[in-house]
Amino acid sequence: QKEVEQNSGPLSVPEGAIASLNCTYSDRGSQSFFWYRQYSGKSPELIMFIYSNGDKEDGRFTAQLNKASQYVSLLIRDSQPSDSATYLCAVDWFSGGGADGLTFGKGTHLIIQP
Amino acid sequence: EPEVTQTPSHQVTQMGQEVILRCVPISNHLYFYWYRQILGQKVEFLVSFYNNEISEKSEIFDDQFSVERPDGSNFTLKIRSTKLEDSAMYFCASSGGKGTGGGETQYFGPGTRLLVL
């Protein structure tokens, strides 16, 4: 059974600080990793994707991937109250067919305190 | 910016009735997906669709479910005989496909909230 694990939180971070969100996954064969943000009652909104080991930066967001440890994280710098949401980690297990269903974690609820 | 659209936004139905949820994927995308999210739970994959056939399906996608691309723009999910446990938010997603520069990236529609009474 391929699993994606996240701490459900809530994770409370002061405004302006760095929020660190973590995700572990169960299968070393995984190929693609995605971070989505979901506001209550809304659909998942893509933040970033990462395929290779190391860091990938996009504005205030940095995704980090360590395939040996089966670990992916998301850092949010200069956190804003509008960043308060649930952050979903998703994994594409790469079946090779091209239209792979993503496996989502339960999400981490992030609260940015003004 | 192109986006995935879904109709209706809310649907209330009686147990045992058939429902059809509709989606218009992003116009140049090749791969289409349905997911569901039961209230308070994680997003779960149902099915993916490519080249007018199912590419992958999960254990949830049993004989009560079917998908169709009836024309060049719409992508539908049909639930033949709804059960109480089918109450959930249903999300459609689409992606460009391999070789399109991150083409596996899936973009989600706003969802249809289905309530089965």
CSV table of C-alpha atoms in Angstrom, one decimal:
chain,number,residue,atom,x,y,z
A,1,GLN,CA,0.0,0.0,0.0
A,2,LYS,CA,1.5,3.3,-1.1
A,3,GLU,CA,1.1,5.9,1.6
A,4,VAL,CA,1.8,9.6,2.0
A,5,GLU,CA,2.0,10.9,5.5
A,6,GLN,CA,1.7,14.4,6.9
A,7,ASN,CA,1.3,15.8,10.3
A,8,SER,CA,-2.3,17.2,10.4
A,9,GLY,CA,-1.4,20.1,12.7
A,10,PRO,CA,-2.5,22.7,13.3
A,11,LEU,CA,0.9,24.3,12.8
A,12,SER,CA,0.9,27.8,14.2
A,13,VAL,CA,3.6,30.3,12.9
A,14,PRO,CA,3.9,34.0,13.6
A,15,GLU,CA,3.5,36.4,10.6
A,16,GLY,CA,6.8,37.0,8.9
A,17,ALA,CA,8.4,33.8,10.1
A,18,ILE,CA,9.3,30.7,8.1
A,19,ALA,CA,6.7,27.9,8.0
A,20,SER,CA,8.1,24.4,7.5
A,21,LEU,CA,5.8,21.6,6.2
A,22,ASN,CA,6.9,18.0,6.0
A,23,CYS,CA,5.7,14.9,4.1
A,24,THR,CA,7.0,11.4,3.9
A,25,TYR,CA,6.1,8.7,1.4
A,26,SER,CA,6.3,4.9,1.3
A,27,ASP,CA,7.7,4.0,-2.1
A,28,ARG,CA,11.2,4.6,-3.4
A,29,GLY,CA,9.9,4.3,-7.0
A,30,SER,CA,8.0,7.6,-6.8
A,31,GLN,CA,8.8,10.1,-9.4
A,32,SER,CA,6.9,13.4,-9.0
A,33,PHE,CA,5.9,15.3,-5.9
A,34,PHE,CA,3.5,18.2,-5.6
A,35,TRP,CA,2.4,20.7,-3.0
A,36,TYR,CA,-1.2,22.0,-3.2
A,37,ARG,CA,-2.9,24.6,-1.0
A,38,GLN,CA,-6.5,24.1,-0.1
A,39,TYR,CA,-8.7,26.7,1.6
A,40,SER,CA,-11.7,25.4,3.5
A,41,GLY,CA,-14.4,24.3,1.1
A,42,LYS,CA,-12.3,25.0,-2.0
A,43,SER,CA,-10.3,22.9,-4.5
A,44,PRO,CA,-6.6,22.1,-4.3
A,45,GLU,CA,-4.5,24.9,-5.8
A,46,LEU,CA,-1.0,24.0,-7.1
A,47,ILE,CA,1.9,25.7,-5.4
A,48,MET,CA,4.9,23.7,-6.6
A,49,PHE,CA,6.2,20.5,-8.1
A,50,ILE,CA,9.6,18.9,-7.7
A,51,TYR,CA,11.1,15.9,-9.4
A,52,SER,CA,14.8,15.9,-8.5
A,53,ASN,CA,16.7,15.7,-5.2
A,54,GLY,CA,17.6,19.1,-3.7
A,55,ASP,CA,15.8,22.4,-3.5
A,56,LYS,CA,13.5,24.2,-5.8
A,57,GLU,CA,12.6,27.8,-5.2
A,58,ASP,CA,9.6,29.9,-6.5
A,59,GLY,CA,9.1,33.2,-4.8
A,60,ARG,CA,8.5,32.8,-1.1
A,61,PHE,CA,8.2,29.0,-1.5
A,62,THR,CA,11.0,26.4,-1.5
A,63,ALA,CA,10.4,22.7,-2.0
A,64,GLN,CA,13.0,20.2,-0.8
A,65,LEU,CA,13.3,16.6,-1.9
A,66,ASN,CA,15.4,13.8,-0.4
A,67,LYS,CA,14.6,10.6,-2.2
A,68,ALA,CA,17.0,8.5,0.0
A,69,SER,CA,15.0,9.5,3.1
A,70,GLN,CA,11.7,9.5,1.2
A,71,TYR,CA,11.0,13.0,2.4
A,72,VAL,CA,9.7,16.1,0.8
A,73,SER,CA,9.1,19.5,2.5
A,74,LEU,CA,7.8,22.9,1.7
A,75,LEU,CA,9.2,26.1,3.3
A,76,ILE,CA,7.2,29.3,3.2
A,77,ARG,CA,9.3,32.4,3.9
A,78,ASP,CA,7.8,35.7,5.2
A,79,SER,CA,4.6,34.0,6.1
A,80,GLN,CA,1.4,36.0,5.6
A,81,PRO,CA,-2.0,35.6,7.2
A,82,SER,CA,-3.3,34.7,3.7
A,83,ASP,CA,-1.0,31.6,3.8
A,84,SER,CA,-3.3,30.1,6.4
A,85,ALA,CA,-4.7,27.0,4.7
A,86,THR,CA,-4.3,23.3,4.5
A,87,TYR,CA,-1.2,22.2,2.6
A,88,LEU,CA,-1.5,18.9,0.7
A,89,CYS,CA,1.4,16.8,-0.3
A,90,ALA,CA,0.7,14.6,-3.4
A,91,VAL,CA,2.8,11.9,-5.0
A,92,ASP,CA,2.8,10.6,-8.6
A,93,TRP,CA,3.9,7.0,-8.3
A,94,PHE,CA,4.6,7.0,-12.0
A,95,SER,CA,2.9,3.9,-13.4
A,96,GLY,CA,4.2,4.8,-16.8
A,97,GLY,CA,0.8,5.1,-18.4
A,98,GLY,CA,0.9,8.9,-18.5
A,99,ALA,CA,-2.4,9.6,-16.7
A,100,ASP,CA,-1.3,8.7,-13.2
A,101,GLY,CA,-3.6,9.3,-10.2
A,102,LEU,CA,-2.0,11.3,-7.4
A,103,THR,CA,-1.9,10.0,-3.9
A,104,PHE,CA,-2.6,12.7,-1.4
A,105,GLY,CA,-1.6,13.1,2.3
A,106,LYS,CA,-4.2,14.2,4.7
A,107,GLY,CA,-2.7,17.7,4.7
A,108,THR,CA,-1.2,20.0,7.3
A,109,HIS,CA,-3.4,22.8,8.6
A,110,LEU,CA,-1.2,26.0,8.8
A,111,ILE,CA,-2.2,29.0,10.8
A,112,ILE,CA,-0.3,32.2,10.4
A,113,GLN,CA,-0.7,34.4,13.5
A,114,PRO,CA,-0.8,38.2,12.8
B,1,GLU,CA,-5.6,32.1,-17.5
B,2,PRO,CA,-7.2,28.8,-18.6
B,3,GLU,CA,-9.0,26.9,-15.9
B,4,VAL,CA,-11.0,23.7,-15.3
B,5,THR,CA,-14.7,24.3,-14.8
B,6,GLN,CA,-17.3,22.1,-13.2
B,7,THR,CA,-21.1,22.0,-13.1
B,8,PRO,CA,-23.2,21.9,-11.0
B,9,SER,CA,-21.5,23.4,-8.0
B,10,HIS,CA,-23.9,21.6,-5.7
B,11,GLN,CA,-26.1,18.6,-6.3
B,12,VAL,CA,-28.7,17.1,-3.9
B,13,THR,CA,-30.1,13.7,-4.8
B,14,GLN,CA,-32.0,10.8,-3.3
B,15,MET,CA,-30.3,7.5,-2.6
B,16,GLY,CA,-30.6,5.2,-5.6
B,17,GLN,CA,-30.8,8.0,-8.1
B,18,GLU,CA,-28.3,8.5,-11.0
B,19,VAL,CA,-26.2,11.7,-11.1
B,20,ILE,CA,-24.0,13.1,-13.8
B,21,LEU,CA,-21.2,15.5,-12.8
B,22,ARG,CA,-19.8,17.6,-15.6
B,23,CYS,CA,-16.3,19.1,-16.2
B,24,VAL,CA,-14.7,21.1,-18.9
B,25,PRO,CA,-10.9,20.5,-18.8
B,26,ILE,CA,-8.3,23.0,-19.9
B,27,SER,CA,-8.6,23.1,-23.6
B,28,ASN,CA,-5.2,21.8,-24.8
B,29,HIS,CA,-4.9,19.2,-22.0
B,30,LEU,CA,-4.9,15.5,-22.9
B,31,TYR,CA,-5.3,13.8,-19.5
B,32,PHE,CA,-8.4,14.0,-17.3
B,33,TYR,CA,-9.1,12.9,-13.8
B,34,TRP,CA,-11.8,12.6,-11.2
B,35,TYR,CA,-11.1,12.8,-7.4
B,36,ARG,CA,-13.3,12.9,-4.4
B,37,GLN,CA,-13.0,14.3,-0.9
B,38,ILE,CA,-15.3,13.2,1.8
B,39,LEU,CA,-15.8,15.9,4.4
B,40,GLY,CA,-12.8,16.1,6.7
B,41,GLN,CA,-10.9,13.4,4.8
B,42,LYS,CA,-8.1,13.4,2.2
B,43,VAL,CA,-8.5,13.8,-1.5
B,44,GLU,CA,-8.8,10.4,-3.1
B,45,PHE,CA,-8.1,9.4,-6.7
B,46,LEU,CA,-11.0,7.8,-8.6
B,47,VAL,CA,-10.1,7.5,-12.3
B,48,SER,CA,-7.9,8.9,-15.1
B,49,PHE,CA,-8.8,9.1,-18.8
B,50,TYR,CA,-6.7,9.5,-21.9
B,51,ASN,CA,-7.4,9.0,-25.6
B,52,ASN,CA,-11.1,8.2,-25.0
B,53,GLU,CA,-10.4,5.4,-22.6
B,54,ILE,CA,-9.8,4.8,-18.9
B,55,SER,CA,-6.0,4.9,-18.2
B,56,GLU,CA,-6.1,4.1,-14.4
B,57,LYS,CA,-8.7,3.6,-11.8
B,58,SER,CA,-8.7,3.1,-8.0
B,59,GLU,CA,-10.6,0.5,-5.9
B,60,ILE,CA,-13.2,3.2,-5.2
B,61,PHE,CA,-14.2,3.3,-8.9
B,62,ASP,CA,-16.5,0.3,-9.0
B,63,ASP,CA,-19.3,-0.6,-11.4
B,64,GLN,CA,-21.5,2.1,-10.1
B,65,PHE,CA,-19.2,4.7,-11.7
B,66,SER,CA,-18.5,5.5,-15.3
B,67,VAL,CA,-16.8,8.3,-17.2
B,68,GLU,CA,-17.3,9.7,-20.7
B,69,ARG,CA,-16.0,12.4,-23.0
B,70,PRO,CA,-19.2,12.9,-25.0
B,71,ASP,CA,-17.8,15.7,-27.1
B,72,GLY,CA,-14.6,17.7,-27.6
B,73,SER,CA,-14.9,19.7,-24.5
B,74,ASN,CA,-16.9,17.9,-21.7
B,75,PHE,CA,-15.8,15.1,-19.4
B,76,THR,CA,-18.4,13.5,-17.2
B,77,LEU,CA,-18.6,11.3,-14.2
B,78,LYS,CA,-21.8,9.2,-13.8
B,79,ILE,CA,-22.9,7.5,-10.6
B,80,ARG,CA,-25.6,5.0,-11.5
B,81,SER,CA,-27.3,4.4,-8.2
B,82,THR,CA,-26.1,6.8,-5.5
B,83,LYS,CA,-25.5,5.7,-1.9
B,84,LEU,CA,-25.3,7.7,1.2
B,85,GLU,CA,-21.5,7.2,1.3
B,86,ASP,CA,-21.1,8.9,-2.1
B,87,SER,CA,-21.7,12.2,-0.4
B,88,ALA,CA,-18.5,14.1,-1.0
B,89,MET,CA,-16.9,16.9,-3.0
B,90,TYR,CA,-16.0,15.7,-6.5
B,91,PHE,CA,-13.1,17.3,-8.2
B,92,CYS,CA,-12.2,17.1,-11.9
B,93,ALA,CA,-8.6,17.8,-12.9
B,94,SER,CA,-6.6,17.9,-16.1
B,95,SER,CA,-3.0,17.8,-17.2
B,96,GLY,CA,-1.2,18.5,-20.4
B,97,GLY,CA,0.6,15.2,-20.6
B,98,LYS,CA,4.2,14.0,-20.8
B,99,GLY,CA,6.7,16.1,-22.8
B,100,THR,CA,4.8,19.3,-22.3
B,101,GLY,CA,7.2,20.7,-19.7
B,102,GLY,CA,5.8,19.5,-16.3
B,103,GLY,CA,2.9,18.2,-18.2
B,104,GLU,CA,2.0,15.8,-15.4
B,105,THR,CA,1.0,18.7,-13.3
B,106,GLN,CA,-2.7,18.4,-12.6
B,107,TYR,CA,-5.0,21.4,-12.3
B,108,PHE,CA,-8.2,21.1,-10.3
B,109,GLY,CA,-11.6,22.5,-11.0
B,110,PRO,CA,-13.7,24.1,-8.2
B,111,GLY,CA,-15.6,20.9,-7.4
B,112,THR,CA,-19.2,19.7,-7.2
B,113,ARG,CA,-20.5,19.1,-3.7
B,114,LEU,CA,-22.8,16.0,-3.9
B,115,LEU,CA,-25.2,15.3,-1.1
B,116,VAL,CA,-27.1,12.0,-1.1
B,117,LEU,CA,-30.2,11.9,1.1
